[in-house]
Short mmCIF file of C-alpha atoms in Angstrom, two decimals:
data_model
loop_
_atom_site.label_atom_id
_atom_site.label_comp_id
_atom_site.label_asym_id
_atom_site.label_seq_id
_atom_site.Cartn_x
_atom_site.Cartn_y
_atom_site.Cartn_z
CA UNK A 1 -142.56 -89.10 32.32
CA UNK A 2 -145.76 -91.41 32.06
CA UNK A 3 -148.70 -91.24 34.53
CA UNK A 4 -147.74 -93.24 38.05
CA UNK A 5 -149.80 -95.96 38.77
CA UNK A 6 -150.53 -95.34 42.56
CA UNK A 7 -152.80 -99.10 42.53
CA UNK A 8 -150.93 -102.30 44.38
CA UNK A 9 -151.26 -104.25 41.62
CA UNK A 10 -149.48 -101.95 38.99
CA UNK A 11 -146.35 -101.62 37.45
CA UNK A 12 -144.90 -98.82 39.97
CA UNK A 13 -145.51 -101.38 42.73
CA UNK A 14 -143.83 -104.09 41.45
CA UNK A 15 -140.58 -101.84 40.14
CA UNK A 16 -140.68 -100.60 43.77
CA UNK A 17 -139.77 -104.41 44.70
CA UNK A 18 -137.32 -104.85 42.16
CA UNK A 19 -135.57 -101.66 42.90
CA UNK A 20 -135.27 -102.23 46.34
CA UNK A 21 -137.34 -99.26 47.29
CA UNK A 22 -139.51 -101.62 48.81
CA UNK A 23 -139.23 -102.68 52.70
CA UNK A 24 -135.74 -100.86 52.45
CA UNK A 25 -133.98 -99.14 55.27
CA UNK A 26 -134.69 -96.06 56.51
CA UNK A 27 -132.93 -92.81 57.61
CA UNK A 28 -132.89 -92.40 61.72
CA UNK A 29 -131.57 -89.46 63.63
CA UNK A 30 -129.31 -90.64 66.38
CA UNK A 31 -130.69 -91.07 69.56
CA UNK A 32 -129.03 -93.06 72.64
CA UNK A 33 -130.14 -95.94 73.41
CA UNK A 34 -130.93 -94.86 77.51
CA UNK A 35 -132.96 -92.14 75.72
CA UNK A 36 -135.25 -94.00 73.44
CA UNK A 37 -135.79 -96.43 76.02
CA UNK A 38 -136.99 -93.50 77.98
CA UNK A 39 -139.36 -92.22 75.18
CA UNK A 40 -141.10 -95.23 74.30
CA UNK A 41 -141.64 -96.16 77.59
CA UNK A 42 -145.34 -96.90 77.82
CA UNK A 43 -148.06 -95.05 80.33
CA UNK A 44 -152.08 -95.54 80.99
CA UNK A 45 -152.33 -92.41 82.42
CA UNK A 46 -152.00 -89.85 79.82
CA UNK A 47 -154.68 -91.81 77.17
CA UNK A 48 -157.19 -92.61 79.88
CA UNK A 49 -156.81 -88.97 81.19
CA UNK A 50 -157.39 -88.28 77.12
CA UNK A 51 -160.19 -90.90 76.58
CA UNK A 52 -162.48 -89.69 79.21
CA UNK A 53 -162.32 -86.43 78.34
CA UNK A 54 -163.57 -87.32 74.53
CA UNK A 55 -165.97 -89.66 75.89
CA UNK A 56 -167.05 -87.53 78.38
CA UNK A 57 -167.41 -84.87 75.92
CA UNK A 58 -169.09 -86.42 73.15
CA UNK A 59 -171.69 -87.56 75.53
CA UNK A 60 -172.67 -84.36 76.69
CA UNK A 61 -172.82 -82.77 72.94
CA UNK A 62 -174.84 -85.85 71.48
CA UNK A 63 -177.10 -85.57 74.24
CA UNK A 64 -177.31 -81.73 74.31
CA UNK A 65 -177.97 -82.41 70.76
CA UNK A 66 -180.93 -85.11 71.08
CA UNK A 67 -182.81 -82.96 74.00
CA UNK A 68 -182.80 -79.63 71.37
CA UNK A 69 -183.65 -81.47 67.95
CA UNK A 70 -184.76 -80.53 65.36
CA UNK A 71 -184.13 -76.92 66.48
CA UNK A 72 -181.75 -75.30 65.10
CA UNK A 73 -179.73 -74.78 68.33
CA UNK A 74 -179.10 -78.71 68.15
CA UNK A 75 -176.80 -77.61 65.28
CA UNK A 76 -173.42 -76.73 67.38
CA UNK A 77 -174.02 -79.09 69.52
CA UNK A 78 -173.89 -81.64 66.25
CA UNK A 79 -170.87 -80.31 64.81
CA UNK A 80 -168.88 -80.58 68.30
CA UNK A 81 -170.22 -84.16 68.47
CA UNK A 82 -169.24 -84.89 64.90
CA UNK A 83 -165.47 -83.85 65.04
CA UNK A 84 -165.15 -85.79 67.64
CA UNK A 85 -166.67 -88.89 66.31
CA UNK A 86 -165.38 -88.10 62.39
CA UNK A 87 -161.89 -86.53 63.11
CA UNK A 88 -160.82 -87.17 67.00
CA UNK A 89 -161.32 -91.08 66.11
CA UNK A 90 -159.16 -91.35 63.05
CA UNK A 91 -155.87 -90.11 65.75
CA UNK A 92 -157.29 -93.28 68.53
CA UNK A 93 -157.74 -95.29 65.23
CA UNK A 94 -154.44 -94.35 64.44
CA UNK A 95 -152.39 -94.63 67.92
CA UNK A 96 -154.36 -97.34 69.68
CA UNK A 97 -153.06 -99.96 66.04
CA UNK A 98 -149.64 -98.74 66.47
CA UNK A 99 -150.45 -99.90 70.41
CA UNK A 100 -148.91 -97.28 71.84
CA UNK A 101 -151.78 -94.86 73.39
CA UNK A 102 -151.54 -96.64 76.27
CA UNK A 103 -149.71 -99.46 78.24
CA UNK A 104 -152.43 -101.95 78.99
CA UNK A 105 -152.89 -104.02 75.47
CA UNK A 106 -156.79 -104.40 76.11
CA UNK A 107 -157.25 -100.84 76.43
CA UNK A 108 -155.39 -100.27 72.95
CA UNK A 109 -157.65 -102.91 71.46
CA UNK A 110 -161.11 -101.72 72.71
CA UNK A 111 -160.68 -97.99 72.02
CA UNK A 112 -159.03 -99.29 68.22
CA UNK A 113 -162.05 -100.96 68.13
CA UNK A 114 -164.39 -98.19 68.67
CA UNK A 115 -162.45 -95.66 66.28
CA UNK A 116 -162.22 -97.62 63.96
CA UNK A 117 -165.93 -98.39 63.56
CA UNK A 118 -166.63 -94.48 63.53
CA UNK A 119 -164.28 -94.20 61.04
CA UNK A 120 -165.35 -96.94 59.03
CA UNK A 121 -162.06 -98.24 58.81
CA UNK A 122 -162.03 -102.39 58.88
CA UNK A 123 -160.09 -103.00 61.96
CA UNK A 124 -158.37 -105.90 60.54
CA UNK A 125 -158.24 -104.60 57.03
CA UNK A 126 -156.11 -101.43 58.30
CA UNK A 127 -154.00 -102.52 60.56
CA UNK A 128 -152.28 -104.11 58.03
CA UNK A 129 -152.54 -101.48 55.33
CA UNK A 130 -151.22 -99.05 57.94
CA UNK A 131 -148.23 -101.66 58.49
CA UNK A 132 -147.32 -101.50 54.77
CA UNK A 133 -147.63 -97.27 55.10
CA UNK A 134 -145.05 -97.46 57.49
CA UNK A 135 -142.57 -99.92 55.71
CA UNK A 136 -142.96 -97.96 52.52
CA UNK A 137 -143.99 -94.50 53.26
CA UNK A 138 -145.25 -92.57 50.34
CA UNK A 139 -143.44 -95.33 47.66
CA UNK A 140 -145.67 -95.27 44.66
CA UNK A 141 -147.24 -98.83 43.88
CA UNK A 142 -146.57 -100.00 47.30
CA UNK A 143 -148.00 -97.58 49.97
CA UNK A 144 -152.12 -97.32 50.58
CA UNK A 145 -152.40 -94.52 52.21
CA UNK A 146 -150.92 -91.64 50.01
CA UNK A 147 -153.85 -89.39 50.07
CA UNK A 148 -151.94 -86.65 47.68
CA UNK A 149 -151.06 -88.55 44.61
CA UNK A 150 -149.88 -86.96 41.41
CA UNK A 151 -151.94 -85.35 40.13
CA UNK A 152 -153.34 -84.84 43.01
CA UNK A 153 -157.15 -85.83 42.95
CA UNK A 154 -158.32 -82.57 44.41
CA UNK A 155 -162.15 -83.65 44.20
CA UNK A 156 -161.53 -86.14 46.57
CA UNK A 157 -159.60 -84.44 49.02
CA UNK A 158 -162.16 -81.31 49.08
CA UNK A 159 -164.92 -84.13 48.88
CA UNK A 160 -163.50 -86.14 52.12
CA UNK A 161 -163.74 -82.87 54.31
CA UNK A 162 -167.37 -84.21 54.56
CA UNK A 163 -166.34 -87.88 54.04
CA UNK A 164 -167.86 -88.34 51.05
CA UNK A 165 -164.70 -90.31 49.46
CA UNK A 166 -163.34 -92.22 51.96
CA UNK A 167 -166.64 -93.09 54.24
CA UNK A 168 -168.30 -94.59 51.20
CA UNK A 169 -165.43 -96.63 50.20
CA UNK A 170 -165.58 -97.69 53.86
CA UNK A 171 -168.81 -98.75 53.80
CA UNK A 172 -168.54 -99.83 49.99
CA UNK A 173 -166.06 -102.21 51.10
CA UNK A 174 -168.16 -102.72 54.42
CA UNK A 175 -170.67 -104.36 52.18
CA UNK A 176 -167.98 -106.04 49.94
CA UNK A 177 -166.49 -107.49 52.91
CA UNK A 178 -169.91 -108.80 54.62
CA UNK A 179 -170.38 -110.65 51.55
CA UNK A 180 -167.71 -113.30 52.36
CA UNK A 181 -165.08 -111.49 49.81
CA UNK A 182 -162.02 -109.19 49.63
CA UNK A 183 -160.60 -106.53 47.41
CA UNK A 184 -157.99 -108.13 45.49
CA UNK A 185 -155.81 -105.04 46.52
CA UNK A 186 -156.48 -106.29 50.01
CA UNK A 187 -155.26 -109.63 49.83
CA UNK A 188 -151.75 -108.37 48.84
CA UNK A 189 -151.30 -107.00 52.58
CA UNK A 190 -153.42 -108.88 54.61
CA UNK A 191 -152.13 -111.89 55.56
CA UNK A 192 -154.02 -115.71 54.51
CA UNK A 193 -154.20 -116.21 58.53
CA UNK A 194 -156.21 -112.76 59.03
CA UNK A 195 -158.51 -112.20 56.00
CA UNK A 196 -161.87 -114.32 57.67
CA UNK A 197 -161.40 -111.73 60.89
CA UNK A 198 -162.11 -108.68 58.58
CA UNK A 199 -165.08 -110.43 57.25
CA UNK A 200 -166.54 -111.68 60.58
CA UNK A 201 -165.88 -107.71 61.99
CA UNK A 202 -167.35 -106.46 58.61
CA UNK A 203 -170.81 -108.03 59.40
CA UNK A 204 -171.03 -107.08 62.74
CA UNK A 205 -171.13 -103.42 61.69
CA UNK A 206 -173.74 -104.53 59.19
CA UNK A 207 -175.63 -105.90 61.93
CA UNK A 208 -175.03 -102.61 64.00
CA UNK A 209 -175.88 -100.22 60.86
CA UNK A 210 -179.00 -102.31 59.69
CA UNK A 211 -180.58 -101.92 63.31
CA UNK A 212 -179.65 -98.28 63.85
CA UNK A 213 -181.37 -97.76 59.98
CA UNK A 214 -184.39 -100.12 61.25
CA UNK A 215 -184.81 -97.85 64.09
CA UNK A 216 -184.61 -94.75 61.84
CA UNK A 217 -187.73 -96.30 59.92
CA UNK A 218 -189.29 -96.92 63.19
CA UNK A 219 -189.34 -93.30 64.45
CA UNK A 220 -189.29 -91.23 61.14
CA UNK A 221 -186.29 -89.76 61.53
CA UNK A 222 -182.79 -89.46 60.84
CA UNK A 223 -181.85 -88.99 64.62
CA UNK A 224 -180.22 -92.37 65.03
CA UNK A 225 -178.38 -91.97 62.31
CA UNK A 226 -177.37 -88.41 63.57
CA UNK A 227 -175.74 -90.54 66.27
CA UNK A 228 -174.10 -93.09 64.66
CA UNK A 229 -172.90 -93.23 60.95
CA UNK A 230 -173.71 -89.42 59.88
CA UNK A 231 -170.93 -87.76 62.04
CA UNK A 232 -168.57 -89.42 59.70
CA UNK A 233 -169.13 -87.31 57.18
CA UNK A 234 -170.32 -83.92 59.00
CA UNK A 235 -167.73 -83.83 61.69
CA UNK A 236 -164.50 -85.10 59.32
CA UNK A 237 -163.17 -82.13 58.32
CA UNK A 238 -160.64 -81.50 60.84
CA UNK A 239 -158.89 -85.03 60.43
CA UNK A 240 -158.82 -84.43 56.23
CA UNK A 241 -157.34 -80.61 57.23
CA UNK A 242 -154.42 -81.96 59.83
CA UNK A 243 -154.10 -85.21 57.57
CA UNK A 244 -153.27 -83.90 54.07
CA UNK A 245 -150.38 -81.87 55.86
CA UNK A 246 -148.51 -84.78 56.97
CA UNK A 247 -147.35 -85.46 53.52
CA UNK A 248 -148.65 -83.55 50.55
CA UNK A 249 -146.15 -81.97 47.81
CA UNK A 250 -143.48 -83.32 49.32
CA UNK A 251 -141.35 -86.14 48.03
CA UNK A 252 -142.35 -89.84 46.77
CA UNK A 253 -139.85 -92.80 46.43
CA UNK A 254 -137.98 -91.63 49.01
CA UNK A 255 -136.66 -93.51 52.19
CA UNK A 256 -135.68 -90.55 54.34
CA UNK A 257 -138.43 -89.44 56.44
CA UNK A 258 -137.24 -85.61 56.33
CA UNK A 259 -137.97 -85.65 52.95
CA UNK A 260 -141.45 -86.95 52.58
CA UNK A 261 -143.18 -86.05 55.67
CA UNK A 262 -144.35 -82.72 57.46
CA UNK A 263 -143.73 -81.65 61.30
CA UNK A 264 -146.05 -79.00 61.57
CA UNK A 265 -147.00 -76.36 64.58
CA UNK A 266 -150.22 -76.73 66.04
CA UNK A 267 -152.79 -74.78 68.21
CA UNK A 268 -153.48 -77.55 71.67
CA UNK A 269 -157.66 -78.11 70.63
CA UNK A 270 -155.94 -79.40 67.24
CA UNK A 271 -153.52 -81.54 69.23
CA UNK A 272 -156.11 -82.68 70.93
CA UNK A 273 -158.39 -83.56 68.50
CA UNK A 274 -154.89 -85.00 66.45
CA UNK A 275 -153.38 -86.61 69.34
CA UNK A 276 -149.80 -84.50 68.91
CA UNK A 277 -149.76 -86.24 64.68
CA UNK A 278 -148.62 -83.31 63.89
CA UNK A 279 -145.25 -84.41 64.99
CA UNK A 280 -145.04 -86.37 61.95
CA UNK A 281 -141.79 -86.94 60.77
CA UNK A 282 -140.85 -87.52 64.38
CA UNK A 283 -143.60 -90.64 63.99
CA UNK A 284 -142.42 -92.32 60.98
CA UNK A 285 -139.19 -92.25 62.18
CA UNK A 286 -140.19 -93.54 66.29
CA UNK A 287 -143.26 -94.91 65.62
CA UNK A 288 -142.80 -96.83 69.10
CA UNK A 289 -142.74 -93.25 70.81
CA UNK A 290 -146.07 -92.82 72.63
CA UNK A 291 -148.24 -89.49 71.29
CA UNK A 292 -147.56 -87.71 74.57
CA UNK A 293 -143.48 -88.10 74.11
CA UNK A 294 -143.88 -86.75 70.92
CA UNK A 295 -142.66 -83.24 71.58
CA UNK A 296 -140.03 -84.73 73.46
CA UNK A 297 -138.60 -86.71 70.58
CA UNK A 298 -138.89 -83.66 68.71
CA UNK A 299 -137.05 -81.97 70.97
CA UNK A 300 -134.13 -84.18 71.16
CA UNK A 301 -134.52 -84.04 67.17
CA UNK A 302 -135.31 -80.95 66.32
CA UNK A 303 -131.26 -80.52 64.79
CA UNK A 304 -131.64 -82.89 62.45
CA UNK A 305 -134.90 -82.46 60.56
CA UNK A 306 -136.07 -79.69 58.70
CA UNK A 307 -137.76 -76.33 60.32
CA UNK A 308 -141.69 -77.43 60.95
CA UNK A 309 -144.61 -75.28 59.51
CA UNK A 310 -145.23 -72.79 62.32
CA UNK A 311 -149.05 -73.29 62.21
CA UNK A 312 -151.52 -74.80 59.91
CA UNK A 313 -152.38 -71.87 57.65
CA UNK A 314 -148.35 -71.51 57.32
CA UNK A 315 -148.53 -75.12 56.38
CA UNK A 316 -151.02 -74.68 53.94
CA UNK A 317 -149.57 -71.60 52.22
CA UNK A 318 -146.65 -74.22 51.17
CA UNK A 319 -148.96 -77.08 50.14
CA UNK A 320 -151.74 -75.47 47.79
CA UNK A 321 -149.14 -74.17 45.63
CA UNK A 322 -147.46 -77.13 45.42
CA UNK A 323 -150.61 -79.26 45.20
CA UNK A 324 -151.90 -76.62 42.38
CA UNK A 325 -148.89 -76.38 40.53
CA UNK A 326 -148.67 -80.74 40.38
CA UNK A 327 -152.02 -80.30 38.67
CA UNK A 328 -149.86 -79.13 35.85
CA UNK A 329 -146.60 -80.46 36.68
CA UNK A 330 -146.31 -83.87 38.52
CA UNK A 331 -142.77 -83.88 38.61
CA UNK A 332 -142.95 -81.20 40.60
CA UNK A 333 -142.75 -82.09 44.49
CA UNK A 334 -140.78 -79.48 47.82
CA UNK A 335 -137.58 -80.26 48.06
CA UNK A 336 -136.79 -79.75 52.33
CA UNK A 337 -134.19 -77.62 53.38
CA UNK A 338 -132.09 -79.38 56.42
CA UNK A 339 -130.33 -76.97 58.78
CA UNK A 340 -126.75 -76.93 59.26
CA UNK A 341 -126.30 -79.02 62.08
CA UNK A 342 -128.54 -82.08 60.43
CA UNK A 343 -126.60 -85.03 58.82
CA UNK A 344 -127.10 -84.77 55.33
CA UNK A 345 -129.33 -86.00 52.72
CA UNK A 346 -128.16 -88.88 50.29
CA UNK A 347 -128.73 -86.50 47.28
CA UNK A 348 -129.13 -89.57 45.40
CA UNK A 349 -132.80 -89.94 47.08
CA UNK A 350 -133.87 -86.65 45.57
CA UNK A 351 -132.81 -87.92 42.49
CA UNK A 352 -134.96 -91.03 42.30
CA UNK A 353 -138.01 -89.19 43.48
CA UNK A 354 -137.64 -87.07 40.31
CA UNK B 1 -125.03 -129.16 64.32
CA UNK B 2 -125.45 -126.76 67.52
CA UNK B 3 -122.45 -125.43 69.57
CA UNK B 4 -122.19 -122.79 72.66
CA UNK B 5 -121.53 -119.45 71.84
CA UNK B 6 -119.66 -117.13 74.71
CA UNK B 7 -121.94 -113.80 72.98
CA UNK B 8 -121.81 -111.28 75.52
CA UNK B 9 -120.99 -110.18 79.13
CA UNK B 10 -123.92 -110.03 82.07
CA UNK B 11 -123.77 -106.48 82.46
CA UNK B 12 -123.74 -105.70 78.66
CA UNK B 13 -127.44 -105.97 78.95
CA UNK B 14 -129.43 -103.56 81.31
CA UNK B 15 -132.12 -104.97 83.17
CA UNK B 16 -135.48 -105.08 80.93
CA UNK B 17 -133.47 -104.58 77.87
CA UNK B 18 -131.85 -106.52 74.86
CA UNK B 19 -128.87 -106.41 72.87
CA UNK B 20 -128.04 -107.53 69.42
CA UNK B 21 -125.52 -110.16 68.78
CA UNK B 22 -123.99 -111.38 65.22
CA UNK B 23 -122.33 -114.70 64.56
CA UNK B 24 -121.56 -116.18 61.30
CA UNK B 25 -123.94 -114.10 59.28
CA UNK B 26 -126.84 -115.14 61.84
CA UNK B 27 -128.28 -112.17 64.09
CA UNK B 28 -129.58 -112.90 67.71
CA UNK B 29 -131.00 -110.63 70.15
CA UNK B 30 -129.94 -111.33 73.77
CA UNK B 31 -132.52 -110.22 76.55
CA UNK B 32 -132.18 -109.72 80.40
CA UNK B 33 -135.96 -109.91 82.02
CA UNK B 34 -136.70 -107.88 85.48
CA UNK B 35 -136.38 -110.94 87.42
CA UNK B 36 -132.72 -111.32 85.83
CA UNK B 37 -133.14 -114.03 83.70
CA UNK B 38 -131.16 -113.71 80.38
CA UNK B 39 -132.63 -115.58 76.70
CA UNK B 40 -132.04 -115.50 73.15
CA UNK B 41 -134.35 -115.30 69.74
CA UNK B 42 -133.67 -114.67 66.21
CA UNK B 43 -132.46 -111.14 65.49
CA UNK B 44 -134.83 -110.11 63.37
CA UNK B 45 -138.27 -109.59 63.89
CA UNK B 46 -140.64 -112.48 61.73
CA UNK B 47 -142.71 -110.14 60.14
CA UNK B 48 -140.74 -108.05 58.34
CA UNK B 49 -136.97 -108.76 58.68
CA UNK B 50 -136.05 -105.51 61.21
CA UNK B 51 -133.72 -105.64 63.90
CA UNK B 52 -135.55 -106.51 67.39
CA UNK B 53 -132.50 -104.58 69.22
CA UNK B 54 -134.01 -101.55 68.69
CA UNK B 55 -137.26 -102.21 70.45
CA UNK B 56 -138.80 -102.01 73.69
CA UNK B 57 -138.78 -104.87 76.23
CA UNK B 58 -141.85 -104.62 78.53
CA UNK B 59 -141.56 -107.28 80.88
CA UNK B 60 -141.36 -110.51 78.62
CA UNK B 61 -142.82 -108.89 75.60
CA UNK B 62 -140.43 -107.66 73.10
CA UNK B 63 -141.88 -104.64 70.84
CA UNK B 64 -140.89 -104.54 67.43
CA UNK B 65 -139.67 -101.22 66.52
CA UNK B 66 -141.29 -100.70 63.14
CA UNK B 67 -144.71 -102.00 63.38
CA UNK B 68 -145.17 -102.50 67.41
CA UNK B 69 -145.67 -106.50 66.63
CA UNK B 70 -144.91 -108.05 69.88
CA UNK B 71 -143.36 -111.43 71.17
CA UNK B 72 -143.31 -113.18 74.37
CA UNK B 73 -139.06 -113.51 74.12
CA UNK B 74 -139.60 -116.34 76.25
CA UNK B 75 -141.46 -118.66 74.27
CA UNK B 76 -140.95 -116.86 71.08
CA UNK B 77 -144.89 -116.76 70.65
CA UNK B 78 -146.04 -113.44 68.27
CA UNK B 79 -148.57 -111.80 70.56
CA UNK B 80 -149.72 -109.01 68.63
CA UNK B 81 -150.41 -107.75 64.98
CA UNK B 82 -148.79 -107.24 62.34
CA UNK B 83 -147.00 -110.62 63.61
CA UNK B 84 -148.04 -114.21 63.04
CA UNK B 85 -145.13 -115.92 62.79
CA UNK B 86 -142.94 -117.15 66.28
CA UNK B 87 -139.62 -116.20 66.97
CA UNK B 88 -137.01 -119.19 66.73
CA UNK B 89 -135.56 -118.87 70.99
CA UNK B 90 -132.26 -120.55 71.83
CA UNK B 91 -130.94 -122.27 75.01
CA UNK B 92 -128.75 -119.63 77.28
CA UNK B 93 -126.41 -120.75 80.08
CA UNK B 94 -124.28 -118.05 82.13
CA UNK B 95 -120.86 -118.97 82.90
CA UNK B 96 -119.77 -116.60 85.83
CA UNK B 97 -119.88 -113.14 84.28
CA UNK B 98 -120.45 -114.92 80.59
CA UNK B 99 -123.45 -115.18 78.35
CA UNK B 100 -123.68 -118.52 76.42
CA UNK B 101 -126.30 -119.20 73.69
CA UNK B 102 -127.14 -122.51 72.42
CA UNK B 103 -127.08 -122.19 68.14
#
C-alpha cells in the first residue's frame, strides 16, 4: 500500500470526498431522547467552580514562583504553574469551542479566549479545524488533528511533551497570520466570512508577545517570559500524555467512534487537569454532553462500547506497541473488541480502514 | 407555491424541545418555546447538513448536535460558530390540538 498523504490538499483527502467517507454519518449508541436532553443540559456552576480553582491556583504558583527566582526552589513552583498554563488550557481550549463548559455563552468565549492564547492555538483558526475533526474523525486527507499518523512521527510526539512541535507551528503561523496571510491548508476549513478575524486576533498576540519580550530586554531576564509564552512548552507534557491516548493505533477511515477512539481510566488530578477527555469516545459520539456529564453518558453507555483502558500506564502498554510496530507496519492499527451486549460493528468499516 | 401542512399534534412536542418532521423529501424541525409558542425551520442544520432534532433547545436557541452551532429558531439567525448561514423559518398556526406549518 503507498504512503498516506495525511495533508488537506492531497489525494487521500479528496478520495475521502468521493468515497463518501467524508461528512458521512456516524455510529450512535441509543439513548432516549428524555435522557440526552437530561445530559446536555447546560450548568455555570460546575466550570466556574472549575475555573477558579485553576485561576486561583496558577496565581498562587506564578507568584510563589516570581517571589523565589532565580532560586532553585522557584523550580516546582514553575512546573505546577506550567501544566496548568501548557496542559490544563488545551481541555478549556477544547470545551469552552465546543460551548459547552458552561451555560452562559460569554463565559465560554472569554475563558476560549484565554486558553487558546496559552496554547497558541488561533482562536478563529481552530474552531474551525476542530469542527472538521469532529465531522471526520481520524479520516486521512480530511481530519487536522490526527496527531498519530502512519508512520507515526514519533519525534514530534516525544518533541511536543515540551511543545517544541506544535507551539512553534503556533507561533510560526502566529507570525504567518499577522502578516495579513493564511496557510493555504487553512483556507479549506475556514470559512471566506471568518478568515480577517484570525488575522486581526493573530496580531493582537503579536502585540501582547512583542511587549512581554520588550520588557524581558528591559529587566535582563527571562522572567516575563517565564510567565507568559515559556509555560507552553515546560508545562505541556501532561496534555501530549492524556492527548495521544484518545486515538493512537487505533483505526483510520472509519465512521464508528468505538473503533477509532479511546475511553480511558483516569486518576481525578488528571481529570482535572483533562477536564473528564478521557471519556473520549463518549465525546465524539455526544459532543453536546457537558465535561461534568461525561461519566454519566458513559454510564448509560458503557454496554455498547468497548472495555476502557483501566489507567494511563494500562493505556499506554497497548499504544507503544502498536505505535512501534506501525513504524514498520502501517497497515497495522487495534482492532476493538465490543462486548456482547453492544450492537455490532459494520465489519465492512474494518475493512476499509485496512 | 406554499400550502398548510397539519405536521404534528401539540403535545408531540415537550416544552423547550423540538421534533423532526418530513414532507415530500423536505425535513423541518418543529419547536415548542417555554412560553408555549410553537415554530418551524429547515431540518437540517446550515452548516453542515445534520439533523437539528437531535439538539438541545435552550430557550430560543437551538444547539446543533454535531458542532454546538446555534440558532435563534425564531428568527432563524446563526448565533454561534461553526454557523454563518440562517435557518430558512416557516409560518405555524395551531388549529385546536393541531400543528400547521406554512411550506
Amino acid at each position: 500500500m503507498s504512503a498516506k498523504d495525511y495533508s488537506l490538499l492531497g489525494p487521500d483527502g479528496a478520495e475521502a470526498v468521493e468515497s463518501g467517507l467524508a461528512a458521512a454519518q456516524w455510529y450512535h449508541s441509543d439513548i432516549p431522547r428524555k435522557e440526552m436532553k437530561a445530559l446536555m443540559k447546560r450548568e455555570d456552576g460546575p466550570a466556574i467552580r472549575d475555573t477558579l480553582i485553576l485561576f486561583c491556583l496558577m496565581i498562587v504558583f506564578v507568584v510563589g514562583a516570581i517571589a523565589l527566582w532565580p532560586s532553585p526552589w522557584s523550580i516546582p513552583l514553575w512546573l505546577c504553574y506550567g501544566v496548568l498554563y501548557g496542559s490544563a488550557m488545551d481541555s478549556r481550549w477544547h470545551e469552552c469551542g465546543h460551548g459547552t463548559a458552561f451555560r452562559t455563552a460569554w463565559m465560554n468565549d472569554l475563558v476560549y479566549q484565554i486558553a487558546a492564547f496559552m496554547m497558541v492555538r488561533n482562536p478563529v483558526t481552530w474552531r474551525w479545524s476542530h469542527a472538521r475533526h469532529h465531522t471526520d474523525t481520524i479520516i486521512v486527507g480530511r481530519d487536522p488533528e490526527i496527531v498519530a499518523m502512519r508512520p507515526p512521527k514519533l519525534f514530534r510526539i516525544l518533541a511536543n511533551l515540551v511543545g517544541l512541535a506544535d507551539a512553534w507551528a503556533g507561533w510560526s503561523r502566529m507570525l504567518l497570520n499577522a502578516s495579513g496571510r493564511l496557510h493555504p491548508e487553512e483556507v479549506t476549513f475556514i470559512p471566506a466570512s471568518e478568515q480577517a478575524k484570525a488575522i486581526r486576533v493573530a496580531r493582537v498576540w503579536l502585540a501582547i508577545y512583542l511587549a512581554t519580550i520588550a520588557l524581558a530586554l528591559w529587566l535582563g531576564s527571562i522572567l516575563p517570559l517565564m510567565v507568559v509564552g515559556l509555560p507552553r512548552l515546560y508545562g505541556a507534557w501532561h496534555h501530549v500524555l492524556t492527548g495521544v491516548l484518545q486515538h493512537a493505533g487505533l483505526a483510520e477511515n472509519v465512521t464508528d467512534h468505538r473503533l477509532n477512539s479511546r475511553t480511558v481510566y483516569m486518576n481525578p488530578v488528571s481529570r482535572f487537569l483533562y477536564w473528564n477527555m478521557n471519556y473520549h469516545i463518549e465525546h465524539h459520539m455526544f459532543p453536546m454532553v457537558p465535561y461534568h456529564r461525561l461519566p454519566a453518558l458513559h454510564a448509560k453507555i458503557k454496554h455498547d462500547l468497548p472495555a476502557p483502558s483501566p489507567s494511563i500506564w494500562a493505556a499506554y502498554c497497548e499504544v507503544i506497541p502498536a505505535v512501534l510496530r506501525q513504524l514498520r507496519y502501517e497497515d497495522f492499527f487495534i482492532k476493538r473488541e465490543l462486548p456482547d451486549s453492544a450492537r455490532p460493528y459494520r465489519e465492512d468499516l474494518h475493512q476499509v480502514a485496512i | 407555491m406554499t400550502e398548510w401542512i397539519d405536521a404534528c399534534a401539540k403535545d408531540d412536542i415537550d416544552p423547550e424541545d423540538l421534533i423532526r418532521f418530513d414532507h415530500q423529501g423536505r425535513s423541518f424541525a418543529i419547536y415548542r418555546s417555554p412560553d408555549d409558542a410553537f415554530y418551524c425551520t429547515d431540518g437540517l442544520c446550515t452548516h453542515e447538513q445534520v439533523h437539528l432534532a437531535d439538539g438541545l433547545v435552550m430557550d430560543h436557541v437551538i444547539e446543533c448536535p454535531k458542532h454546538n452551532g446555534q440558532f435563534d429558531y425564531r428568527s432563524g439567525e446563526a448565533l454561534r460558530a461553526p454557523v454563518c448561514e440562517n435557518l430558512n423559518t416557516y409560518t405555524v398556526k395551531m388549529e385546536g390540538e393541531r400543528i400547521w406549518i406554512l411550506i
